Coordinates of C-alpha atoms in Angstrom, one line a residue:
X262 CA 77.0 101.0 34.8
X263 CA 79.0 98.2 34.3
X264 CA 77.6 95.2 36.5
X265 CA 81.4 94.5 36.2
X266 CA 84.0 95.4 38.8
X267 CA 87.4 94.8 38.9
X268 CA 90.0 94.9 41.3
X269 CA 93.5 94.9 38.6
X270 CA 94.6 97.9 37.0
X271 CA 93.4 96.5 33.3
X272 CA 90.1 95.1 34.8
X273 CA 87.8 97.7 33.8
X274 CA 88.3 96.9 30.0
X275 CA 87.5 93.5 30.6
X276 CA 84.8 94.5 32.5
X277 CA 83.4 96.3 29.6
X278 CA 83.8 94.1 27.0
X279 CA 82.2 91.4 29.5
X280 CA 79.2 94.2 30.1
X281 CA 78.9 94.3 26.5
X282 CA 78.4 90.7 25.4
X283 CA 75.7 90.6 28.1
X284 CA 73.6 93.4 26.2
X285 CA 74.3 91.7 23.1
X286 CA 72.8 87.6 24.7
X287 CA 70.2 89.5 26.8
X288 CA 69.0 90.9 23.1
X289 CA 69.1 88.4 21.0
X290 CA 67.0 86.9 23.5
X291 CA 64.1 88.5 23.8
X292 CA 62.5 87.6 20.3
X293 CA 62.5 83.5 21.9
X294 CA 60.7 85.4 25.1
X295 CA 58.6 88.0 24.0
X296 CA 57.6 85.3 20.5
X297 CA 55.3 81.8 22.0
X298 CA 56.0 78.8 20.9
X299 CA 54.4 77.1 18.3
X300 CA 53.3 73.6 18.1
X301 CA 55.8 72.5 14.5
X302 CA 55.5 68.8 14.2
X303 CA 52.4 66.4 13.0
X304 CA 48.7 67.9 13.8
X305 CA 46.8 66.2 16.4
X306 CA 44.0 64.7 14.5
X307 CA 42.0 64.0 17.1
X308 CA 41.2 67.9 19.9
X309 CA 39.6 68.6 22.5
X310 CA 39.4 72.1 23.8
X311 CA 38.0 71.9 27.3
X312 CA 37.0 76.2 28.4
X313 CA 35.7 76.6 32.8
X314 CA 34.1 79.4 32.1
X315 CA 35.2 81.7 35.5
X316 CA 38.0 79.1 36.3
X317 CA 40.4 80.2 37.7
X318 CA 43.2 79.4 39.9
X319 CA 41.5 78.8 43.5
X320 CA 38.5 77.2 41.6
X321 CA 41.1 74.4 40.5
X322 CA 41.9 73.6 44.1
X323 CA 38.9 74.2 46.0
X324 CA 37.1 71.3 45.3
X325 CA 40.3 68.9 45.8
X326 CA 40.7 70.8 49.3
X327 CA 37.0 69.9 49.9
X328 CA 37.4 66.6 48.3
X329 CA 39.8 65.6 50.8
X330 CA 38.1 67.0 54.0
X331 CA 35.5 64.9 52.6
X332 CA 37.1 61.8 52.0
X333 CA 39.8 62.1 55.4
X334 CA 42.7 63.0 52.8
X335 CA 45.4 65.0 53.1
X336 CA 45.6 68.1 51.4
X337 CA 47.2 67.3 47.6
X338 CA 46.4 63.6 48.0
X339 CA 43.1 64.1 45.7
X340 CA 43.7 65.8 42.5
X341 CA 41.0 66.0 39.3
X342 CA 42.2 65.0 35.6
X343 CA 42.8 68.3 34.7
X344 CA 45.6 68.8 37.1
X345 CA 48.0 65.9 36.1
X346 CA 48.4 66.9 33.1
X347 CA 51.8 66.9 32.1
X348 CA 52.0 70.8 30.8
X349 CA 50.8 73.2 32.9
X350 CA 50.9 77.1 31.3
X351 CA 50.0 80.6 33.0
X352 CA 47.7 82.4 31.2
X353 CA 46.4 86.0 31.0
X354 CA 43.7 86.8 29.9
X355 CA 42.7 90.7 29.6
X356 CA 40.9 92.5 26.2
X357 CA 42.1 94.7 23.7
X358 CA 39.5 97.6 25.5
X359 CA 39.3 96.4 28.7
X360 CA 42.1 94.1 31.2
X361 CA 39.1 92.5 32.9
X362 CA 37.9 90.7 29.7
X363 CA 34.5 89.2 29.5
X364 CA 34.1 86.0 27.9
X365 CA 33.2 87.6 24.1
X366 CA 36.1 88.8 23.7
X367 CA 38.7 85.5 26.2
X368 CA 36.3 83.1 23.7
X369 CA 37.5 85.5 20.5
X370 CA 41.2 85.0 21.7
X371 CA 40.7 80.9 22.4
X372 CA 38.7 80.4 19.3
X373 CA 40.9 82.5 16.6
X374 CA 44.2 84.0 18.0
X375 CA 42.6 87.7 17.6
X376 CA 42.7 89.8 20.7
X377 CA 39.3 91.9 20.3
X378 CA 37.3 94.2 22.4
X379 CA 34.2 93.0 24.8
X380 CA 31.9 90.9 23.9
X381 CA 32.5 90.9 19.9
X382 CA 31.5 87.5 19.2
X383 CA 33.8 86.1 15.7
X384 CA 35.3 89.7 15.1
X385 CA 38.2 92.1 15.7
X386 CA 38.6 95.3 17.5
X387 CA 37.4 96.4 14.0
X388 CA 34.4 94.4 13.3
X389 CA 36.2 92.4 11.0
X390 CA 35.0 88.4 10.4
X391 CA 38.0 85.9 12.2
X392 CA 37.7 82.6 11.4
X393 CA 37.8 79.9 14.0
X394 CA 40.1 76.6 14.7
X395 CA 36.5 75.2 14.9
X396 CA 35.6 76.4 11.2
X397 CA 39.2 75.6 9.8
X398 CA 38.4 71.9 10.8
X399 CA 35.9 72.0 9.1
X400 CA 36.5 73.2 6.5
X401 CA 39.6 70.9 6.3
X402 CA 37.1 68.1 6.4
X403 CA 37.3 67.1 10.2
X404 CA 33.7 66.9 12.4
X405 CA 33.3 69.8 14.9
X406 CA 31.0 69.7 18.5
X407 CA 30.5 72.1 20.4
X408 CA 29.2 71.4 24.3
X409 CA 27.7 73.9 27.0
X410 CA 26.5 74.0 29.9
X411 CA 24.7 76.9 29.9
X412 CA 22.6 77.8 26.2
X413 CA 24.3 77.4 23.5
X414 CA 23.9 80.1 22.2
X415 CA 26.2 81.8 25.5
X416 CA 29.4 84.1 24.8
X417 CA 32.2 81.3 25.0
X418 CA 30.6 78.7 22.3
X419 CA 28.9 81.1 19.8
X420 CA 32.9 82.1 19.2
X421 CA 33.7 79.4 17.7
X422 CA 30.5 79.9 14.6
X423 CA 29.4 83.1 14.9
X424 CA 30.6 86.5 13.8
X425 CA 28.0 89.2 15.3
X426 CA 29.3 92.7 17.2
X427 CA 27.4 91.6 20.2
X428 CA 27.5 89.4 22.3
X429 CA 23.6 89.5 23.1
X430 CA 22.7 89.4 19.3
X431 CA 21.2 85.8 20.2
X432 CA 19.1 85.3 17.3
X433 CA 21.4 86.5 15.0
X434 CA 23.6 83.8 16.8
X435 CA 21.2 81.2 16.3
X436 CA 21.2 81.7 12.5
X437 CA 24.8 81.4 12.3
X438 CA 25.2 78.0 13.9
X439 CA 22.0 76.5 11.5
X440 CA 24.3 78.2 8.8
X441 CA 28.2 76.1 10.8
X442 CA 27.7 73.2 9.0
X443 CA 29.0 71.7 12.5
X444 CA 28.0 67.7 13.1
X445 CA 26.9 67.7 16.8
X446 CA 25.9 71.3 19.5
X447 CA 25.1 69.9 23.0
X448 CA 23.8 71.0 26.1
X449 CA 21.9 74.0 26.9
X450 CA 18.8 75.2 24.9
X451 CA 18.8 78.8 22.0
X452 CA 17.3 81.3 24.2
X453 CA 15.6 83.4 21.2
X454 CA 15.8 81.2 17.3
X455 CA 12.8 83.1 16.7
X456 CA 13.9 86.5 17.2
X457 CA 10.9 87.7 19.1
X458 CA 13.9 90.4 20.8
X459 CA 16.1 91.1 17.9
X460 CA 15.6 94.1 16.0
X461 CA 16.0 93.0 12.8
X462 CA 14.1 89.1 12.9
X463 CA 15.2 86.0 10.0
X464 CA 12.6 83.9 11.2
X465 CA 12.7 80.3 12.6
X466 CA 16.4 79.6 13.5
X467 CA 15.2 76.1 14.4
X468 CA 13.0 75.5 11.5
X469 CA 16.3 76.4 9.7
X470 CA 18.4 73.6 11.6
X471 CA 15.7 71.1 10.5
X472 CA 16.7 72.7 7.2
X473 CA 19.7 72.5 6.7
X474 CA 19.9 68.6 8.3
X475 CA 19.6 69.3 12.0
X476 CA 17.9 66.3 14.5
X477 CA 16.7 68.4 17.1
X478 CA 16.6 66.2 20.1
X479 CA 14.9 68.2 23.4
X480 CA 14.9 64.8 25.6
X481 CA 17.3 61.7 27.0
X482 CA 15.5 59.9 25.7
X483 CA 15.5 61.7 21.7
X484 CA 19.8 61.9 23.0
X485 CA 20.1 58.6 24.0
X486 CA 18.7 57.5 20.2
X487 CA 21.4 59.8 18.0
X488 CA 24.1 58.0 15.3
X489 CA 26.9 59.0 14.3
X490 CA 25.8 60.1 10.7
X491 CA 23.2 62.7 12.1
X492 CA 24.3 65.9 12.6
X493 CA 22.7 66.7 16.0
X494 CA 21.7 69.8 18.1
X495 CA 20.8 68.1 21.8
X496 CA 19.9 69.8 25.0
X497 CA 18.1 69.6 28.0
X498 CA 14.6 68.7 28.4
X499 CA 15.5 70.6 32.2
X500 CA 16.6 74.1 31.0
X501 CA 15.6 76.1 34.2
X502 CA 17.7 79.6 34.2
X503 CA 18.6 81.7 30.5
X504 CA 18.3 77.9 29.2
X505 CA 21.4 76.8 30.8
X506 CA 21.5 72.5 32.8
X507 CA 20.4 73.0 36.0
X508 CA 23.2 73.0 38.4
X509 CA 25.3 69.9 38.8
X510 CA 24.8 69.9 42.9
X511 CA 21.1 70.8 41.7
X512 CA 20.8 68.3 38.9
X513 CA 18.6 64.6 39.0
X514 CA 18.9 61.3 37.2
X515 CA 16.7 62.9 34.1
X516 CA 19.1 65.5 33.8
X517 CA 21.5 64.8 30.9
X518 CA 25.3 65.6 32.5
X519 CA 28.0 67.8 30.9
X520 CA 29.7 64.3 31.0
X521 CA 27.4 62.6 29.3
X522 CA 27.0 65.1 26.4
X523 CA 31.2 64.9 26.4
X524 CA 30.7 61.3 25.5
X525 CA 27.6 61.6 23.0
X526 CA 29.9 64.0 21.0
X527 CA 33.2 62.0 21.2
X528 CA 30.8 58.8 19.6
X529 CA 29.0 61.4 17.5
X530 CA 32.3 63.1 15.8
X531 CA 34.6 60.0 15.6
X532 CA 36.1 59.4 12.1
X533 CA 39.1 58.7 9.9
X534 CA 39.6 62.6 9.3
X535 CA 39.7 63.3 13.1
X536 CA 37.6 65.8 15.1
X537 CA 37.0 69.5 17.0
X538 CA 35.1 69.9 19.8
X539 CA 34.7 72.4 22.7
X540 CA 33.7 71.8 25.8
X541 CA 32.3 74.8 27.6
X542 CA 31.5 74.3 31.5
X543 CA 29.2 77.5 31.7
X544 CA 27.7 77.4 34.9
X545 CA 30.9 77.3 36.5
X546 CA 30.9 81.2 36.1
X547 CA 27.3 81.8 37.3
X548 CA 27.6 79.7 40.3
X549 CA 31.5 82.3 40.8
X550 CA 29.0 85.6 39.8
X551 CA 26.8 84.5 42.9
X552 CA 30.3 83.8 45.5
X553 CA 28.4 80.2 45.9
X554 CA 31.6 78.2 47.2
X555 CA 30.0 74.6 46.7
X556 CA 27.6 75.3 43.6
X557 CA 31.1 76.1 42.2
X558 CA 33.5 72.8 43.2
X559 CA 30.6 71.0 41.6
X560 CA 29.8 72.3 38.6
X561 CA 34.1 71.8 38.5
X562 CA 33.6 68.4 39.4
X563 CA 31.3 67.9 36.7
X564 CA 33.4 69.8 34.4
X565 CA 36.1 67.5 35.0
X566 CA 34.0 64.8 35.4
X567 CA 33.6 65.2 31.1
X568 CA 37.4 65.4 30.9
X569 CA 37.8 62.7 31.9
X570 CA 35.7 60.8 28.9
X571 CA 38.0 63.1 26.4
X572 CA 41.1 60.6 28.4
X573 CA 38.9 57.8 28.1
X574 CA 39.3 58.7 24.2
X575 CA 43.1 59.8 24.3
X576 CA 44.6 56.7 25.7
X577 CA 43.0 55.1 22.5
X578 CA 44.5 57.1 20.5
X579 CA 47.9 58.4 22.5
X580 CA 49.3 59.3 19.3
X581 CA 46.6 61.6 17.5
X582 CA 44.7 63.2 20.3
X583 CA 45.7 66.6 22.0
X584 CA 43.3 67.4 25.1
X585 CA 43.7 71.0 26.6
X586 CA 41.7 72.7 29.1
X587 CA 41.3 76.6 30.3
X588 CA 39.9 79.6 32.2
X589 CA 38.8 82.4 30.0
X590 CA 39.0 84.7 33.4
X591 CA 38.3 84.6 36.8
X592 CA 35.5 84.8 38.7
X593 CA 34.2 86.4 41.7
X594 CA 37.5 87.0 43.3
X595 CA 37.4 83.4 45.0
X596 CA 39.8 82.8 47.7
X597 CA 40.4 80.0 49.8
X598 CA 40.9 82.2 52.7
X599 CA 39.1 84.1 55.3
X600 CA 39.9 86.6 57.8
X601 CA 36.9 85.2 60.5
X602 CA 39.3 82.0 60.0
X603 CA 42.7 83.6 60.0
X604 CA 44.7 80.2 59.3
X605 CA 42.6 77.6 59.5
X606 CA 40.1 76.5 56.7
X607 CA 37.0 73.6 57.0
X608 CA 35.7 72.6 53.4
X609 CA 33.4 69.5 54.5
X610 CA 31.6 72.1 55.7
X611 CA 29.5 72.8 52.5
X612 CA 28.4 69.4 52.2
X613 CA 26.1 70.5 54.5
X614 CA 24.5 73.3 51.2
X615 CA 22.0 70.8 49.6
X616 CA 21.1 73.5 46.9
X617 CA 22.7 76.4 44.2
X618 CA 21.3 79.7 45.4
X619 CA 19.4 79.3 42.6
X620 CA 17.1 77.0 43.5
X621 CA 16.9 78.9 47.0
X622 CA 16.3 81.8 45.0
X623 CA 13.4 80.9 43.3
X624 CA 11.9 78.9 46.7
X625 CA 12.3 82.8 48.1
X626 CA 10.2 84.3 44.9
X627 CA 7.6 82.0 45.6
X628 CA 7.5 82.8 49.5
X629 CA 7.7 86.3 48.2
X630 CA 5.2 86.4 45.9
X631 CA 2.7 84.0 48.7
X632 CA 3.5 85.8 52.1
X633 CA 3.2 89.5 50.4
X634 CA 2.9 91.4 53.7
X635 CA 3.2 88.6 56.1
X636 CA 6.5 87.6 55.2
X637 CA 8.5 86.3 59.4
X638 CA 12.1 85.8 58.9
X639 CA 11.1 82.7 62.0
X640 CA 9.9 80.7 58.6
X641 CA 13.6 81.3 56.8
X642 CA 14.9 79.6 60.0
X643 CA 13.8 76.1 59.2
X644 CA 14.4 76.2 56.5
X645 CA 18.0 77.7 56.1
X646 CA 19.0 74.6 58.8
X647 CA 17.5 71.8 56.6
X648 CA 19.4 73.6 53.5
X649 CA 22.9 75.1 54.2
X650 CA 22.8 73.4 57.8
X651 CA 23.7 77.0 59.6
X652 CA 22.1 76.9 63.2
X653 CA 20.5 79.4 64.8
X654 CA 21.3 78.5 68.4
X655 CA 24.5 78.8 68.6
X656 CA 26.0 75.6 69.1
X657 CA 28.9 73.8 67.3
X658 CA 30.9 74.8 64.1
X659 CA 27.7 75.4 61.7
X660 CA 26.2 78.1 64.4
X661 CA 25.7 81.5 63.8
X662 CA 27.0 84.3 66.2
X663 CA 24.5 86.7 67.0
X664 CA 25.6 89.7 64.7
X665 CA 24.8 87.3 61.6
X666 CA 21.6 86.8 62.7
X667 CA 22.0 90.8 62.6
X668 CA 22.8 90.5 58.6
X669 CA 20.3 87.8 57.5
X670 CA 17.3 89.6 59.4
X671 CA 18.0 92.7 57.5
X672 CA 19.0 91.0 54.1
X673 CA 15.5 89.8 54.8
X674 CA 14.2 92.5 55.1
X675 CA 16.1 93.9 51.7
X676 CA 14.7 90.4 50.3
X677 CA 11.4 90.9 51.3
X678 CA 10.9 94.0 50.2
X679 CA 12.5 93.4 46.5
X680 CA 15.3 94.8 46.7
X681 CA 18.3 95.0 44.2
X682 CA 20.5 97.4 43.0
X683 CA 22.6 96.7 40.0
X684 CA 26.4 98.3 40.5
X685 CA 25.9 100.7 42.2
X686 CA 25.0 101.6 46.0
X687 CA 26.0 99.4 49.4
X688 CA 23.3 97.8 48.5
X689 CA 25.1 95.7 46.0
X690 CA 28.3 96.1 47.4
X691 CA 26.9 93.8 49.9
X692 CA 25.0 91.6 47.8
X693 CA 25.4 92.1 44.4
X694 CA 22.4 92.0 42.3
X695 CA 21.2 88.9 43.6
X696 CA 18.3 88.4 46.3
X697 CA 19.8 89.3 49.7
X698 CA 18.9 86.8 51.5
X699 CA 20.1 83.9 49.2
X700 CA 23.2 85.9 48.9
X701 CA 24.2 86.2 52.6
X702 CA 22.9 83.3 53.8
X703 CA 26.0 81.7 51.2
X704 CA 29.0 84.3 52.6
X705 CA 28.3 83.5 55.5
X706 CA 28.9 79.3 54.4
X707 CA 31.9 79.9 52.7
X708 CA 33.3 81.8 55.4
X709 CA 32.4 79.3 58.3
X710 CA 34.4 77.3 55.5
X711 CA 37.4 79.5 54.7
X712 CA 36.5 80.6 51.1
X713 CA 36.2 84.7 50.4
X714 CA 35.0 86.7 47.8
X715 CA 35.4 89.7 46.4
X716 CA 33.8 90.7 43.7
X717 CA 30.1 90.0 41.9
X718 CA 31.9 90.0 38.7
X719 CA 35.2 88.0 36.8
X720 CA 39.0 90.0 38.1
X721 CA 41.9 90.3 36.5
X722 CA 43.4 87.4 37.8
X723 CA 45.5 85.0 35.4
X724 CA 43.8 81.6 34.8
X725 CA 45.3 77.8 34.4
X726 CA 46.2 76.4 31.2
X727 CA 46.8 72.6 31.0
X728 CA 47.1 70.2 28.1
X729 CA 48.4 66.4 27.6
X730 CA 49.1 65.1 24.3
X731 CA 50.3 65.7 20.8
X732 CA 52.4 69.0 21.0
X733 CA 51.4 69.5 24.3
X734 CA 54.9 71.0 25.6
X735 CA 53.7 74.6 23.7
X736 CA 52.1 75.0 26.8
X737 CA 54.2 75.3 28.8
X738 CA 54.7 79.3 29.6
X739 CA 53.1 82.5 30.2
X740 CA 51.8 83.7 27.5
X741 CA 48.5 85.6 27.0
X742 CA 45.2 83.9 25.8
X743 CA 45.2 85.0 21.7
X744 CA 48.7 83.5 22.5
X745 CA 47.2 80.7 23.4
X746 CA 44.3 80.0 20.7
X747 CA 47.4 80.0 18.5
X748 CA 49.2 77.5 19.8
X749 CA 46.2 75.9 19.8
X750 CA 45.7 76.6 16.6
X751 CA 49.3 75.5 15.4
X752 CA 48.7 72.0 17.2
X753 CA 46.1 71.9 13.9
X754 CA 48.8 73.1 11.8
X755 CA 46.3 75.9 11.5
X756 CA 47.7 79.5 11.5
X757 CA 44.9 82.9 12.4
X758 CA 43.2 84.5 9.4
X759 CA 40.2 86.7 8.2
X760 CA 37.0 84.7 7.8
X761 CA 37.6 86.0 4.1
X762 CA 40.7 84.7 3.5
X763 CA 42.6 81.8 1.8
X764 CA 44.2 79.1 4.2
X765 CA 47.8 79.5 3.5
X766 CA 50.6 77.2 1.4
X767 CA 52.1 76.2 4.8
X768 CA 48.8 74.7 6.3
X769 CA 48.0 72.8 3.1
X770 CA 51.5 71.7 2.8
X771 CA 51.2 70.5 6.4
X772 CA 47.3 68.9 6.4
X773 CA 48.4 67.4 2.9
X774 CA 52.4 65.4 4.5
X775 CA 49.3 64.8 7.8
X776 CA 46.8 62.8 5.4
X777 CA 43.8 65.4 5.6

């Protein structure tokens, strides 16, 4: 039926012609809508990709709201660096075989432009290895660095250098790292370099890395001594959980921050042929899985501080640098609003939390071990008041209501009994697979601040992608993260390809024209 109407005798024929013309124009526009634009100009020489693991849209707003409340400023007056970039896109995050994606499939899409299955590292859905942007950069003669606040063999960093059928193959991934030839790895350690959990151990991956010319730095002093020209694998001396850096709110001056690892990467990688560096804020995701708003915010701010290091470099090389910031998926179903606080917010309340949920869980584990059969809820009162600011006398904005204290008592009983359910039952819905008392304390604090969560897992919500520099304009719009991977590749003059495929002729010509 025509969308045009005419009251004149000859209007019916005109309206039909106009309808046909409109349909033709719409059909002609479909390819433009379907094909996400790529960069066709001069390739970027220095490329930074920042991946906030679990970094959804609320995760990018909550730190600003928290800082504004803390500083007595109006909402909107405080901006994180990532939110000031000129190009902003909305990115969807589904996998080939599941709507809610995991980090392995997500990172593979970002690194290669290929959509793949859950758990696959650097492989397509048929387990055929795909070439990552980092590997292409290395083939071109550029330097390459990979940085993460979690273990460097975790899913996101691994997708840039490894090809394995499952993300849990840490030993095999460590050997891929040792064989990668990349110039710099920094942040967390390796989970299984010797193969103690592998079905087919290949020997010590770190020894292989040393044979392949890598220097291994395991403390601040050796890290700071590293100079350009060295191939470096560096991690923090303190790796408290899963070979990862401490949560930002738990870190001390002796701990190396994500920003420092990024700054060192720039120092080591900077050269006349250019470089590619991927930096992951991995513990944003871990804090979000545990529904710890304060830890999430502090790790997001630490991630933004790392972006500041790239921005300082970009200001010196504005015509050659590209910085892209994205999330690989949303985590936790974080929302800025809670039924109990209605339209009100009190984000400054989160300042009362002094330690992450992980530190608190460790304290609870020690208490449980030393107080078997004689644990007392009353022992928790000074601990909670000191580390989270909640008041058991019920006074002030931090005062606990009777029903909140009852829920804490119930959670304490579960905690001391060591009860945790993996993904099922009422207990899981209440506490996930975390310590029940720790989860309940952080939930109550979050809710008083006006922040709530829907999940202990990832969600299918889209994320924001931000960009500034060479080719920034192609990152505007609405697109899937595999298209984001293609866009990123195009800014360096690359196209998606399999690991056994040679570079396309156009890539070679473009690189030559750019002086690579």
